């Protein structure tokens, strides 16, 4: 892969609000974006969003299938799981959507990709609002994982997780500054043709966009 001197990064890009904001935020450093199709109920909606933004920014985008997670892992976020919880985005309500060690698996693969292509930065858009719910979004996970990847790659790949200590609202404010059209991102865990508006991630999305004082461009069922 040909890179200019500044493009030494790879981003794990879902196509959601957070990772799309990070894509634009650090676009001058990103040479490659990877999206994982792991059998979530909303992968089919996220992936086209990820592809769209990479095409717009002329960043190479690849999709890697991780079907074994849907087949063997237990989570209501997966097609093989139960119903997506409605209501607030909190630990009690969203616990059933945890996909065991998802970021650990994805970061390990992304680190191998980065090393293969001579890239030494690995961007991920975990944020503070995820901490109570998802163990592999916390600094207590990201920091030692970065240390392990640094010492486990021949070119010293490091994790860049700039949103770890900020809220989704602050991410949306950054997106507003960058002029991102959030109607071209996907959050709803239920899948479907448009956002349901009532699941935990839709509620969180609505609140973040509202508190960032953005006119919400998203179409919702409710």
Short mmCIF file of C-alpha atoms in Angstrom, two decimals:
data_model
loop_
_atom_site.label_atom_id
_atom_site.label_comp_id
_atom_site.label_asym_id
_atom_site.label_seq_id
_atom_site.Cartn_x
_atom_site.Cartn_y
_atom_site.Cartn_z
CA UNK A 1 0.00 0.00 0.00
CA UNK A 2 1.25 3.44 -0.92
CA UNK A 3 1.04 6.08 1.80
CA UNK A 4 2.21 9.60 2.08
CA UNK A 5 4.31 10.46 5.10
CA UNK A 6 1.35 11.49 7.26
CA UNK A 7 -0.97 8.57 6.52
CA UNK A 8 0.31 5.91 8.87
CA UNK A 9 -2.97 4.94 10.52
CA UNK A 10 -5.70 2.31 10.29
CA UNK A 11 -9.17 2.90 11.73
CA UNK A 12 -11.72 0.38 12.97
CA UNK A 13 -14.79 1.92 11.33
CA UNK A 14 -18.30 0.72 12.07
CA UNK A 15 -20.21 3.35 10.15
CA UNK A 16 -21.75 4.70 13.35
CA UNK A 17 -21.68 8.24 14.70
CA UNK A 18 -18.55 7.84 16.82
CA UNK A 19 -16.20 6.09 14.42
CA UNK A 20 -17.36 8.21 11.47
CA UNK A 21 -16.55 11.35 13.45
CA UNK A 22 -13.11 9.96 14.23
CA UNK A 23 -12.60 9.12 10.53
CA UNK A 24 -13.14 12.76 9.60
CA UNK A 25 -11.34 14.07 12.68
CA UNK A 26 -8.12 12.21 11.84
CA UNK A 27 -8.54 11.72 8.09
CA UNK A 28 -5.12 13.18 7.28
CA UNK A 29 -3.50 10.33 9.24
CA UNK A 30 -5.63 7.41 8.01
CA UNK A 31 -4.56 5.20 5.12
CA UNK A 32 -6.91 2.25 5.65
CA UNK A 33 -10.31 1.61 7.25
CA UNK A 34 -11.59 -1.81 8.26
CA UNK A 35 -15.18 -2.75 9.06
CA UNK A 36 -16.01 -6.08 10.66
CA UNK A 37 -19.13 -7.98 9.62
CA UNK A 38 -19.60 -10.09 12.73
CA UNK A 39 -23.30 -10.89 12.46
CA UNK A 40 -24.82 -8.00 14.37
CA UNK A 41 -28.42 -7.10 13.64
CA UNK A 42 -27.30 -3.77 12.21
CA UNK A 43 -24.16 -4.67 10.24
CA UNK A 44 -26.12 -4.47 6.97
CA UNK A 45 -27.00 -0.84 7.71
CA UNK A 46 -23.60 0.19 9.07
CA UNK A 47 -21.37 -1.17 6.34
CA UNK A 48 -22.75 0.98 3.47
CA UNK A 49 -22.31 4.07 5.68
CA UNK A 50 -18.68 3.17 6.36
CA UNK A 51 -18.07 2.56 2.66
CA UNK A 52 -19.71 5.87 1.68
CA UNK A 53 -17.48 8.00 3.90
CA UNK A 54 -14.30 6.21 2.90
CA UNK A 55 -15.11 6.73 -0.77
CA UNK A 56 -15.78 10.40 -0.08
CA UNK A 57 -12.43 10.82 1.66
CA UNK A 58 -10.52 8.57 -0.78
CA UNK A 59 -9.53 6.20 2.04
CA UNK A 60 -9.23 2.52 1.22
CA UNK A 61 -11.94 0.47 2.94
CA UNK A 62 -12.10 -3.27 3.51
CA UNK A 63 -14.73 -5.48 5.15
CA UNK A 64 -13.70 -8.58 7.08
CA UNK A 65 -16.26 -11.24 7.96
CA UNK A 66 -16.23 -12.70 11.46
CA UNK A 67 -19.17 -15.06 11.16
CA UNK A 68 -17.93 -17.28 13.97
CA UNK A 69 -18.95 -14.59 16.47
CA UNK A 70 -22.60 -14.78 15.39
CA UNK A 71 -22.41 -18.57 15.35
CA UNK A 72 -20.78 -19.19 18.73
CA UNK A 73 -21.00 -16.05 20.88
CA UNK A 74 -23.99 -15.16 23.03
CA UNK A 75 -25.33 -11.61 22.74
CA UNK A 76 -28.66 -10.04 21.87
CA UNK A 77 -26.79 -7.69 19.53
CA UNK A 78 -26.15 -10.64 17.23
CA UNK A 79 -28.61 -12.09 14.71
CA UNK A 80 -28.46 -15.32 16.68
CA UNK A 81 -29.47 -13.55 19.90
CA UNK A 82 -32.70 -12.32 21.45
CA UNK A 83 -34.52 -8.99 21.36
CA UNK A 84 -32.73 -5.64 21.49
CA UNK A 85 -33.66 -3.77 24.72
CA UNK A 86 -35.77 -0.64 24.44
CA UNK A 87 -35.28 2.42 26.64
CA UNK A 88 -32.29 4.06 28.27
CA UNK A 89 -28.65 3.53 27.41
CA UNK A 90 -27.46 2.21 30.78
CA UNK A 91 -25.72 -0.85 32.20
CA UNK A 92 -28.82 -2.66 33.39
CA UNK A 93 -30.72 -2.18 30.15
CA UNK A 94 -27.89 -2.75 27.68
CA UNK A 95 -26.02 -5.61 29.35
CA UNK A 96 -27.58 -8.15 27.01
CA UNK A 97 -25.99 -6.39 23.99
CA UNK A 98 -22.41 -7.00 25.15
CA UNK A 99 -20.55 -9.07 22.54
CA UNK A 100 -17.85 -10.87 24.55
CA UNK A 101 -14.37 -9.43 23.94
CA UNK A 102 -15.49 -7.85 20.65
CA UNK A 103 -12.94 -5.03 20.69
CA UNK A 104 -10.18 -7.39 21.77
CA UNK A 105 -10.80 -9.59 18.75
CA UNK A 106 -11.18 -6.69 16.32
CA UNK A 107 -8.15 -4.80 17.59
CA UNK A 108 -6.01 -7.94 17.34
CA UNK A 109 -6.98 -8.42 13.70
CA UNK A 110 -6.59 -4.71 12.98
CA UNK A 111 -3.12 -4.76 14.55
CA UNK A 112 -2.12 -7.58 12.20
CA UNK A 113 -3.45 -5.59 9.25
CA UNK A 114 -1.60 -2.47 10.36
CA UNK A 115 1.67 -4.40 10.67
CA UNK A 116 1.10 -6.05 7.29
CA UNK A 117 0.69 -2.69 5.58
CA UNK A 118 3.42 -0.88 7.49
CA UNK A 119 1.00 1.31 9.45
CA UNK A 120 1.82 2.18 13.05
CA UNK A 121 -1.36 3.81 14.41
CA UNK A 122 -4.61 2.01 15.16
CA UNK A 123 -7.63 4.29 15.68
CA UNK A 124 -10.72 3.25 17.64
CA UNK A 125 -13.66 5.43 18.70
CA UNK A 126 -14.65 3.99 22.08
CA UNK A 127 -16.01 6.73 24.36
CA UNK A 128 -16.77 7.47 27.99
CA UNK A 129 -20.48 6.67 27.73
CA UNK A 130 -19.66 3.06 26.85
CA UNK A 131 -17.53 2.44 29.94
CA UNK A 132 -20.22 1.25 32.33
CA UNK A 133 -21.66 -1.18 29.79
CA UNK A 134 -18.82 -2.57 27.68
CA UNK A 135 -15.65 -3.75 29.49
CA UNK A 136 -13.54 -3.59 26.32
CA UNK A 137 -14.31 0.12 25.83
CA UNK A 138 -12.67 1.21 29.10
CA UNK A 139 -9.24 2.74 29.51
CA UNK A 140 -8.41 -0.22 31.78
CA UNK A 141 -8.69 -2.39 28.67
CA UNK A 142 -7.45 -0.02 25.96
CA UNK A 143 -4.22 0.94 27.75
CA UNK A 144 -2.86 -2.58 28.34
CA UNK A 145 -4.12 -3.69 24.91
CA UNK A 146 -2.12 -0.87 23.35
CA UNK A 147 0.92 -1.95 25.35
CA UNK A 148 0.53 -5.55 24.16
CA UNK A 149 0.09 -4.53 20.52
CA UNK A 150 3.07 -2.18 20.70
CA UNK A 151 5.32 -5.02 21.89
CA UNK A 152 3.66 -7.68 19.74
CA UNK A 153 4.15 -5.98 16.36
CA UNK A 154 7.41 -5.64 14.50
CA UNK A 155 6.75 -1.98 13.65
CA UNK A 156 5.43 -0.92 17.08
CA UNK A 157 1.74 -0.34 16.35
CA UNK A 158 0.01 1.84 18.96
CA UNK A 159 -3.69 2.34 19.70
CA UNK A 160 -5.04 5.88 19.35
CA UNK A 161 -8.32 6.17 21.26
CA UNK A 162 -8.87 9.94 21.59
CA UNK A 163 -12.51 9.74 22.66
CA UNK A 164 -11.96 7.40 25.64
CA UNK A 165 -12.60 10.11 28.22
CA UNK A 166 -15.25 12.21 26.47
CA UNK A 167 -19.00 11.80 26.03
CA UNK A 168 -21.00 11.06 22.90
CA UNK A 169 -22.33 14.62 23.06
CA UNK A 170 -18.77 15.95 22.88
CA UNK A 171 -18.13 13.66 19.91
CA UNK A 172 -21.25 15.03 18.20
CA UNK A 173 -20.03 18.58 18.86
CA UNK A 174 -16.79 17.69 17.11
CA UNK A 175 -18.80 16.26 14.24
CA UNK A 176 -20.75 19.51 14.02
CA UNK A 177 -17.48 21.43 13.72
CA UNK A 178 -16.38 19.04 10.96
CA UNK A 179 -19.67 19.41 9.10
CA UNK A 180 -20.60 15.73 9.21
CA UNK A 181 -24.09 14.78 8.03
CA UNK A 182 -25.16 12.29 10.68
CA UNK A 183 -28.04 11.06 8.55
CA UNK A 184 -25.28 9.15 6.75
CA UNK A 185 -24.37 7.19 9.88
CA UNK A 186 -26.14 4.31 11.61
CA UNK A 187 -26.74 3.66 15.31
CA UNK A 188 -29.93 1.61 15.75
CA UNK A 189 -29.17 -1.89 17.06
CA UNK A 190 -32.44 -3.25 15.66
CA UNK A 191 -31.47 -2.91 12.02
CA UNK A 192 -34.44 -2.28 9.76
CA UNK A 193 -34.78 0.36 7.07
CA UNK A 194 -34.75 3.37 9.41
CA UNK A 195 -33.78 3.97 13.04
CA UNK A 196 -36.41 2.67 15.47
CA UNK A 197 -35.97 5.66 17.79
CA UNK A 198 -36.67 3.72 20.98
CA UNK A 199 -33.83 1.22 21.51
CA UNK A 200 -31.00 2.17 23.86
CA UNK A 201 -28.62 3.28 21.13
CA UNK A 202 -31.28 5.36 19.37
CA UNK A 203 -32.07 7.08 22.67
CA UNK A 204 -28.37 7.76 23.27
CA UNK A 205 -27.98 9.08 19.70
CA UNK A 206 -30.98 11.41 20.03
CA UNK A 207 -29.70 12.81 23.32
CA UNK A 208 -26.15 13.38 22.04
CA UNK A 209 -27.30 15.15 18.87
CA UNK A 210 -29.79 17.25 20.83
CA UNK A 211 -27.27 18.23 23.50
CA UNK A 212 -24.72 19.12 20.80
CA UNK A 213 -27.35 21.53 19.44
CA UNK A 214 -27.57 19.85 16.06
CA UNK A 215 -30.80 19.68 14.09
CA UNK A 216 -31.20 15.91 14.01
CA UNK A 217 -31.23 14.74 10.38
CA UNK A 218 -32.06 11.16 11.34
CA UNK A 219 -35.34 9.51 10.32
CA UNK A 220 -36.92 7.61 13.23
CA UNK A 221 -39.92 5.30 13.47
CA UNK A 222 -40.77 6.77 16.89
#
